[in-house]
GROMACS .gro file of C-alpha atoms in nm:
model
  347
    1UNK     CA    1  -6.691  11.684   4.124
    2UNK     CA    2  -6.928  11.892   3.904
    3UNK     CA    3  -6.748  12.105   3.655
    4UNK     CA    4  -7.062  12.198   3.446
    5UNK     CA    5  -7.251  12.390   3.703
    6UNK     CA    6  -7.420  12.712   3.622
    7UNK     CA    7  -7.219  13.033   3.571
    8UNK     CA    8  -7.374  13.348   3.700
    9UNK     CA    9  -7.445  13.599   3.398
   10UNK     CA   10  -7.254  13.879   3.598
   11UNK     CA   11  -6.945  13.652   3.594
   12UNK     CA   12  -6.979  13.574   3.232
   13UNK     CA   13  -7.015  13.938   3.138
   14UNK     CA   14  -6.731  14.051   3.360
   15UNK     CA   15  -6.501  13.784   3.188
   16UNK     CA   16  -6.604  13.908   2.841
   17UNK     CA   17  -6.549  14.287   2.936
   18UNK     CA   18  -6.210  14.219   3.124
   19UNK     CA   19  -6.082  14.060   2.825
   20UNK     CA   20  -6.199  14.318   2.585
   21UNK     CA   21  -6.044  14.599   2.798
   22UNK     CA   22  -5.706  14.427   2.822
   23UNK     CA   23  -5.688  14.354   2.459
   24UNK     CA   24  -5.783  14.712   2.372
   25UNK     CA   25  -5.522  14.846   2.615
   26UNK     CA   26  -5.236  14.639   2.426
   27UNK     CA   27  -5.374  14.758   2.094
   28UNK     CA   28  -5.390  15.118   2.184
   29UNK     CA   29  -5.021  15.095   2.321
   30UNK     CA   30  -4.916  14.967   1.986
   31UNK     CA   31  -5.107  15.227   1.792
   32UNK     CA   32  -4.945  15.503   1.990
   33UNK     CA   33  -4.599  15.351   1.953
   34UNK     CA   34  -4.607  15.331   1.577
   35UNK     CA   35  -4.777  15.663   1.545
   36UNK     CA   36  -4.490  15.842   1.712
   37UNK     CA   37  -4.241  15.631   1.519
   38UNK     CA   38  -4.383  15.733   1.168
   39UNK     CA   39  -4.499  16.085   1.232
   40UNK     CA   40  -4.336  16.299   0.963
   41UNK     CA   41  -4.207  16.650   1.044
   42UNK     CA   42  -4.454  16.906   0.964
   43UNK     CA   43  -4.747  16.636   0.966
   44UNK     CA   44  -4.747  16.548   1.339
   45UNK     CA   45  -5.102  16.656   1.391
   46UNK     CA   46  -5.222  16.459   1.094
   47UNK     CA   47  -5.048  16.157   1.241
   48UNK     CA   48  -5.195  16.199   1.605
   49UNK     CA   49  -5.546  16.290   1.449
   50UNK     CA   50  -5.564  15.947   1.300
   51UNK     CA   51  -5.584  15.794   1.650
   52UNK     CA   52  -5.901  16.008   1.728
   53UNK     CA   53  -6.060  15.884   1.417
   54UNK     CA   54  -5.977  15.505   1.462
   55UNK     CA   55  -6.151  15.529   1.803
   56UNK     CA   56  -6.440  15.744   1.645
   57UNK     CA   57  -6.383  15.991   1.933
   58UNK     CA   58  -6.396  16.313   1.725
   59UNK     CA   59  -6.693  16.476   1.898
   60UNK     CA   60  -6.576  16.394   2.258
   61UNK     CA   61  -6.232  16.519   2.203
   62UNK     CA   62  -6.336  16.845   2.030
   63UNK     CA   63  -6.577  16.913   2.317
   64UNK     CA   64  -6.296  16.854   2.585
   65UNK     CA   65  -5.988  16.998   2.386
   66UNK     CA   66  -6.091  17.167   2.081
   67UNK     CA   67  -5.858  17.140   1.783
   68UNK     CA   68  -5.624  16.830   1.807
   69UNK     CA   69  -5.250  16.858   1.858
   70UNK     CA   70  -5.004  16.576   1.939
   71UNK     CA   71  -4.949  16.657   2.312
   72UNK     CA   72  -5.334  16.682   2.395
   73UNK     CA   73  -5.390  16.360   2.183
   74UNK     CA   74  -5.119  16.182   2.371
   75UNK     CA   75  -5.282  16.327   2.713
   76UNK     CA   76  -5.626  16.201   2.607
   77UNK     CA   77  -5.542  15.866   2.522
   78UNK     CA   78  -5.274  15.791   2.778
   79UNK     CA   79  -5.361  15.988   3.107
   80UNK     CA   80  -5.730  16.116   3.076
   81UNK     CA   81  -5.925  15.946   3.346
   82UNK     CA   82  -6.255  16.061   3.184
   83UNK     CA   83  -6.193  15.883   2.865
   84UNK     CA   84  -6.303  15.540   2.865
   85UNK     CA   85  -6.083  15.462   2.559
   86UNK     CA   86  -5.775  15.559   2.716
   87UNK     CA   87  -5.497  15.358   2.869
   88UNK     CA   88  -5.612  15.454   3.210
   89UNK     CA   89  -5.976  15.391   3.124
   90UNK     CA   90  -5.906  15.065   2.992
   91UNK     CA   91  -5.700  14.923   3.288
   92UNK     CA   92  -5.963  15.075   3.531
   93UNK     CA   93  -6.237  14.882   3.347
   94UNK     CA   94  -6.036  14.565   3.346
   95UNK     CA   95  -5.959  14.593   3.730
   96UNK     CA   96  -6.332  14.692   3.796
   97UNK     CA   97  -6.439  14.366   3.621
   98UNK     CA   98  -6.170  14.141   3.782
   99UNK     CA   99  -6.294  14.258   4.143
  100UNK     CA  100  -6.632  14.110   4.061
  101UNK     CA  101  -6.440  13.793   3.949
  102UNK     CA  102  -6.227  13.729   4.266
  103UNK     CA  103  -6.426  13.406   4.320
  104UNK     CA  104  -6.335  13.289   3.971
  105UNK     CA  105  -5.985  13.415   3.869
  106UNK     CA  106  -5.652  13.299   4.025
  107UNK     CA  107  -5.474  13.504   4.295
  108UNK     CA  108  -5.200  13.551   4.038
  109UNK     CA  109  -5.421  13.713   3.795
  110UNK     CA  110  -5.557  13.948   4.052
  111UNK     CA  111  -5.222  14.049   4.192
  112UNK     CA  112  -5.091  14.128   3.844
  113UNK     CA  113  -5.395  14.346   3.759
  114UNK     CA  114  -5.352  14.534   4.070
  115UNK     CA  115  -4.956  14.600   4.033
  116UNK     CA  116  -5.034  14.681   3.649
  117UNK     CA  117  -5.324  14.915   3.749
  118UNK     CA  118  -5.089  15.088   4.004
  119UNK     CA  119  -4.827  15.115   3.757
  120UNK     CA  120  -5.033  15.301   3.495
  121UNK     CA  121  -5.200  15.500   3.755
  122UNK     CA  122  -4.844  15.672   3.804
  123UNK     CA  123  -4.772  15.761   3.451
  124UNK     CA  124  -4.677  16.128   3.436
  125UNK     CA  125  -4.689  16.383   3.140
  126UNK     CA  126  -4.290  16.370   3.118
  127UNK     CA  127  -4.317  16.004   2.979
  128UNK     CA  128  -4.530  16.101   2.686
  129UNK     CA  129  -4.258  16.184   2.440
  130UNK     CA  130  -3.970  16.069   2.255
  131UNK     CA  131  -3.784  15.745   2.401
  132UNK     CA  132  -3.979  15.780   2.722
  133UNK     CA  133  -4.306  15.725   2.546
  134UNK     CA  134  -4.165  15.412   2.345
  135UNK     CA  135  -4.061  15.288   2.671
  136UNK     CA  136  -4.390  15.319   2.819
  137UNK     CA  137  -4.561  15.153   2.520
  138UNK     CA  138  -4.325  14.862   2.557
  139UNK     CA  139  -4.401  14.856   2.940
  140UNK     CA  140  -4.776  14.853   2.859
  141UNK     CA  141  -4.753  14.570   2.594
  142UNK     CA  142  -4.543  14.359   2.820
  143UNK     CA  143  -4.786  14.402   3.100
  144UNK     CA  144  -5.088  14.287   2.895
  145UNK     CA  145  -4.886  13.990   2.758
  146UNK     CA  146  -4.789  13.890   3.104
  147UNK     CA  147  -5.159  13.907   3.201
  148UNK     CA  148  -5.237  13.681   2.894
  149UNK     CA  149  -4.974  13.441   3.003
  150UNK     CA  150  -5.101  13.416   3.350
  151UNK     CA  151  -5.448  13.382   3.239
  152UNK     CA  152  -5.366  13.110   2.982
  153UNK     CA  153  -5.171  12.925   3.269
  154UNK     CA  154  -5.417  12.958   3.563
  155UNK     CA  155  -5.792  13.044   3.449
  156UNK     CA  156  -6.012  12.737   3.496
  157UNK     CA  157  -6.126  12.599   3.168
  158UNK     CA  158  -6.522  12.616   3.214
  159UNK     CA  159  -6.783  12.836   3.078
  160UNK     CA  160  -6.602  13.143   3.215
  161UNK     CA  161  -6.292  13.087   2.987
  162UNK     CA  162  -6.503  13.052   2.688
  163UNK     CA  163  -6.659  13.399   2.760
  164UNK     CA  164  -6.311  13.544   2.841
  165UNK     CA  165  -6.179  13.428   2.494
  166UNK     CA  166  -6.477  13.537   2.296
  167UNK     CA  167  -6.438  13.902   2.442
  168UNK     CA  168  -6.075  13.894   2.344
  169UNK     CA  169  -6.126  13.772   2.012
  170UNK     CA  170  -6.408  14.006   1.912
  171UNK     CA  171  -6.212  14.301   2.033
  172UNK     CA  172  -5.893  14.207   1.854
  173UNK     CA  173  -6.090  14.154   1.530
  174UNK     CA  174  -6.265  14.491   1.576
  175UNK     CA  175  -5.931  14.654   1.638
  176UNK     CA  176  -5.783  14.503   1.330
  177UNK     CA  177  -6.051  14.651   1.103
  178UNK     CA  178  -6.029  14.994   1.255
  179UNK     CA  179  -5.646  15.018   1.210
  180UNK     CA  180  -5.689  14.906   0.851
  181UNK     CA  181  -5.966  15.169   0.766
  182UNK     CA  182  -5.792  15.462   0.926
  183UNK     CA  183  -5.454  15.384   0.775
  184UNK     CA  184  -5.608  15.305   0.418
  185UNK     CA  185  -5.759  15.651   0.424
  186UNK     CA  186  -5.426  15.812   0.505
  187UNK     CA  187  -5.225  15.598   0.263
  188UNK     CA  188  -5.460  15.527  -0.024
  189UNK     CA  189  -5.253  15.481  -0.330
  190UNK     CA  190  -5.241  15.823  -0.523
  191UNK     CA  191  -5.073  15.707  -0.831
  192UNK     CA  192  -4.745  15.898  -0.753
  193UNK     CA  193  -4.436  15.683  -0.806
  194UNK     CA  194  -4.221  15.911  -0.571
  195UNK     CA  195  -4.451  15.818  -0.284
  196UNK     CA  196  -4.435  15.456  -0.346
  197UNK     CA  197  -4.122  15.374  -0.108
  198UNK     CA  198  -4.287  15.590   0.157
  199UNK     CA  199  -4.609  15.397   0.130
  200UNK     CA  200  -4.439  15.085   0.170
  201UNK     CA  201  -4.279  15.198   0.477
  202UNK     CA  202  -4.598  15.302   0.611
  203UNK     CA  203  -4.778  14.984   0.540
  204UNK     CA  204  -4.481  14.804   0.708
  205UNK     CA  205  -4.568  15.043   1.018
  206UNK     CA  206  -4.931  14.911   1.008
  207UNK     CA  207  -4.806  14.560   1.006
  208UNK     CA  208  -4.581  14.626   1.311
  209UNK     CA  209  -4.886  14.775   1.497
  210UNK     CA  210  -5.040  14.440   1.491
  211UNK     CA  211  -4.706  14.246   1.564
  212UNK     CA  212  -4.745  14.096   1.194
  213UNK     CA  213  -4.454  14.240   0.998
  214UNK     CA  214  -4.226  13.917   1.008
  215UNK     CA  215  -4.526  13.687   0.961
  216UNK     CA  216  -4.634  13.880   0.655
  217UNK     CA  217  -4.297  13.899   0.502
  218UNK     CA  218  -4.284  13.520   0.514
  219UNK     CA  219  -4.594  13.492   0.288
  220UNK     CA  220  -4.605  13.806   0.099
  221UNK     CA  221  -4.446  13.862  -0.248
  222UNK     CA  222  -4.123  14.075  -0.237
  223UNK     CA  223  -4.296  14.356  -0.426
  224UNK     CA  224  -4.607  14.357  -0.207
  225UNK     CA  225  -4.882  14.617  -0.220
  226UNK     CA  226  -5.176  14.748  -0.030
  227UNK     CA  227  -5.399  14.461  -0.137
  228UNK     CA  228  -5.155  14.200   0.003
  229UNK     CA  229  -5.164  14.384   0.335
  230UNK     CA  230  -5.520  14.398   0.336
  231UNK     CA  231  -5.568  14.035   0.258
  232UNK     CA  232  -5.337  13.920   0.510
  233UNK     CA  233  -5.470  14.145   0.793
  234UNK     CA  234  -5.841  14.028   0.690
  235UNK     CA  235  -5.825  13.677   0.571
  236UNK     CA  236  -5.502  13.491   0.656
  237UNK     CA  237  -5.618  13.211   0.854
  238UNK     CA  238  -5.279  13.151   1.030
  239UNK     CA  239  -5.214  13.504   1.140
  240UNK     CA  240  -5.349  13.559   1.512
  241UNK     CA  241  -5.475  13.889   1.471
  242UNK     CA  242  -5.651  13.829   1.125
  243UNK     CA  243  -6.037  13.895   1.138
  244UNK     CA  244  -6.101  13.561   0.988
  245UNK     CA  245  -5.898  13.374   1.243
  246UNK     CA  246  -6.049  13.574   1.525
  247UNK     CA  247  -6.417  13.502   1.422
  248UNK     CA  248  -6.364  13.142   1.337
  249UNK     CA  249  -6.194  13.095   1.705
  250UNK     CA  250  -6.488  13.282   1.860
  251UNK     CA  251  -6.720  13.031   1.658
  252UNK     CA  252  -6.533  12.738   1.836
  253UNK     CA  253  -6.591  12.889   2.180
  254UNK     CA  254  -6.953  12.955   2.109
  255UNK     CA  255  -7.003  12.609   1.968
  256UNK     CA  256  -6.843  12.482   2.297
  257UNK     CA  257  -7.080  12.672   2.498
  258UNK     CA  258  -7.368  12.523   2.290
  259UNK     CA  259  -7.249  12.167   2.291
  260UNK     CA  260  -7.067  12.128   2.628
  261UNK     CA  261  -7.278  12.342   2.840
  262UNK     CA  262  -7.632  12.332   2.650
  263UNK     CA  263  -7.625  12.721   2.639
  264UNK     CA  264  -7.887  12.752   2.327
  265UNK     CA  265  -7.854  13.132   2.318
  266UNK     CA  266  -7.558  13.085   2.075
  267UNK     CA  267  -7.760  13.042   1.746
  268UNK     CA  268  -7.805  13.408   1.660
  269UNK     CA  269  -7.435  13.483   1.739
  270UNK     CA  270  -7.338  13.175   1.530
  271UNK     CA  271  -7.534  13.283   1.236
  272UNK     CA  272  -7.380  13.630   1.276
  273UNK     CA  273  -7.028  13.479   1.260
  274UNK     CA  274  -7.120  13.301   0.955
  275UNK     CA  275  -7.208  13.624   0.769
  276UNK     CA  276  -6.885  13.760   0.849
  277UNK     CA  277  -6.680  13.451   0.737
  278UNK     CA  278  -6.885  13.458   0.411
  279UNK     CA  279  -6.803  13.819   0.360
  280UNK     CA  280  -6.412  13.741   0.420
  281UNK     CA  281  -6.430  13.424   0.207
  282UNK     CA  282  -6.575  13.609  -0.098
  283UNK     CA  283  -6.382  13.941  -0.096
  284UNK     CA  284  -6.124  14.032  -0.352
  285UNK     CA  285  -5.865  14.260  -0.207
  286UNK     CA  286  -5.732  14.409  -0.529
  287UNK     CA  287  -6.092  14.532  -0.636
  288UNK     CA  288  -6.166  14.656  -0.276
  289UNK     CA  289  -5.863  14.852  -0.232
  290UNK     CA  290  -5.938  15.050  -0.557
  291UNK     CA  291  -6.317  15.067  -0.532
  292UNK     CA  292  -6.453  15.035  -0.180
  293UNK     CA  293  -6.249  14.911   0.100
  294UNK     CA  294  -6.372  15.153   0.352
  295UNK     CA  295  -6.729  15.040   0.280
  296UNK     CA  296  -6.633  14.682   0.320
  297UNK     CA  297  -6.459  14.741   0.666
  298UNK     CA  298  -6.758  14.953   0.766
  299UNK     CA  299  -6.989  14.669   0.718
  300UNK     CA  300  -6.734  14.424   0.903
  301UNK     CA  301  -6.733  14.670   1.201
  302UNK     CA  302  -7.123  14.674   1.215
  303UNK     CA  303  -7.139  14.298   1.190
  304UNK     CA  304  -6.882  14.266   1.488
  305UNK     CA  305  -7.075  14.522   1.688
  306UNK     CA  306  -7.376  14.307   1.623
  307UNK     CA  307  -7.203  13.987   1.706
  308UNK     CA  308  -7.117  14.133   2.056
  309UNK     CA  309  -7.464  14.265   2.100
  310UNK     CA  310  -7.628  13.926   2.025
  311UNK     CA  311  -7.386  13.740   2.281
  312UNK     CA  312  -7.476  14.032   2.522
  313UNK     CA  313  -7.854  14.006   2.484
  314UNK     CA  314  -7.836  13.618   2.497
  315UNK     CA  315  -7.636  13.571   2.806
  316UNK     CA  316  -7.575  13.895   2.997
  317UNK     CA  317  -7.879  14.132   2.978
  318UNK     CA  318  -8.087  14.316   2.713
  319UNK     CA  319  -7.834  14.502   2.484
  320UNK     CA  320  -8.082  14.572   2.202
  321UNK     CA  321  -8.047  14.962   2.224
  322UNK     CA  322  -7.661  14.893   2.169
  323UNK     CA  323  -7.711  14.647   1.910
  324UNK     CA  324  -7.870  14.879   1.660
  325UNK     CA  325  -7.639  14.923   1.350
  326UNK     CA  326  -7.631  15.291   1.356
  327UNK     CA  327  -7.364  15.476   1.133
  328UNK     CA  328  -7.101  15.550   1.170
  329UNK     CA  329  -6.991  15.243   1.397
  330UNK     CA  330  -6.805  15.360   1.701
  331UNK     CA  331  -6.519  15.219   1.875
  332UNK     CA  332  -6.682  15.254   2.225
  333UNK     CA  333  -6.830  14.911   2.270
  334UNK     CA  334  -6.812  14.991   2.646
  335UNK     CA  335  -7.021  14.808   2.897
  336UNK     CA  336  -7.380  14.900   2.933
  337UNK     CA  337  -7.501  15.070   3.242
  338UNK     CA  338  -7.535  14.857   3.537
  339UNK     CA  339  -7.868  14.642   3.574
  340UNK     CA  340  -7.981  14.326   3.727
  341UNK     CA  341  -7.827  14.042   3.522
  342UNK     CA  342  -7.985  13.703   3.474
  343UNK     CA  343  -7.845  13.384   3.450
  344UNK     CA  344  -7.720  13.260   3.112
  345UNK     CA  345  -7.998  13.100   2.911
  346UNK     CA  346  -7.989  12.716   2.894
  347UNK     CA  347  -8.316  12.657   2.734
   0.00000   0.00000   0.00000
């Protein structure tokens, strides 16, 4: 049997984006849940406004809703069908790509995505507050984790699996930098001792948002500070959502495409990954927290956008307009407009 046959570019691209949309879906549910948990009385709008900034949706939100308030922000990210970064927009994007992939994905994957899509399409406004919202976020996270488990157990391990994993890892690394960036702005140390306990609680919320609280406490000092959290989320090689581990695993998948399937278009992307790893290897968290963490995270986000663009240009279609590192980097790394795709390069 021939297991190394060519993979159509449109299949590779759909696997890449289906994985990104599902990863984005879970991350958004985590952010919404932790935002509600840690919103302070009298500062609810500030807490929910952070969601808009982390996704760089300020202009789109202002155009549609004007000044943010908790209820409109929840609607925008949970129910709005014209927001590609919403829960509904992400599951719709994942299902659209899965429809293209029917010849490749398992029946179990397709069935679960359809059930999950129908479940999220029926979410109502009365589920967006209090305990109902927490239960909804838990349901979304469990739905994505079920998808991940089904995919792990049923997706055929050929070129397509490597593209799926690369998309998932790039999205995960990108979301970790954005979470850290926006929370850093909200919680930057102000030198006031009376806020110390509150800040530690909020940093704990950040770690819970990426499911890393208990892992962090295993390796961090008892009297941990912001630099310990930053170092853990960016460069701990054992934490599944750290940027370093994500890019290292993406490098392995790209290398497999190059060595096992003779896809030579990986060279530029591999060089881009090496730049990210070098930055993570050399950074000093104590200095960055006090002098320039935002600029550092900004560069990381640009590098990850460039990495996705390099892969897209090499294997899917011409992504050069989206690859330009314009400022500020945006969350909306959505699929390019439909175009005729070519087969992945093997020369």
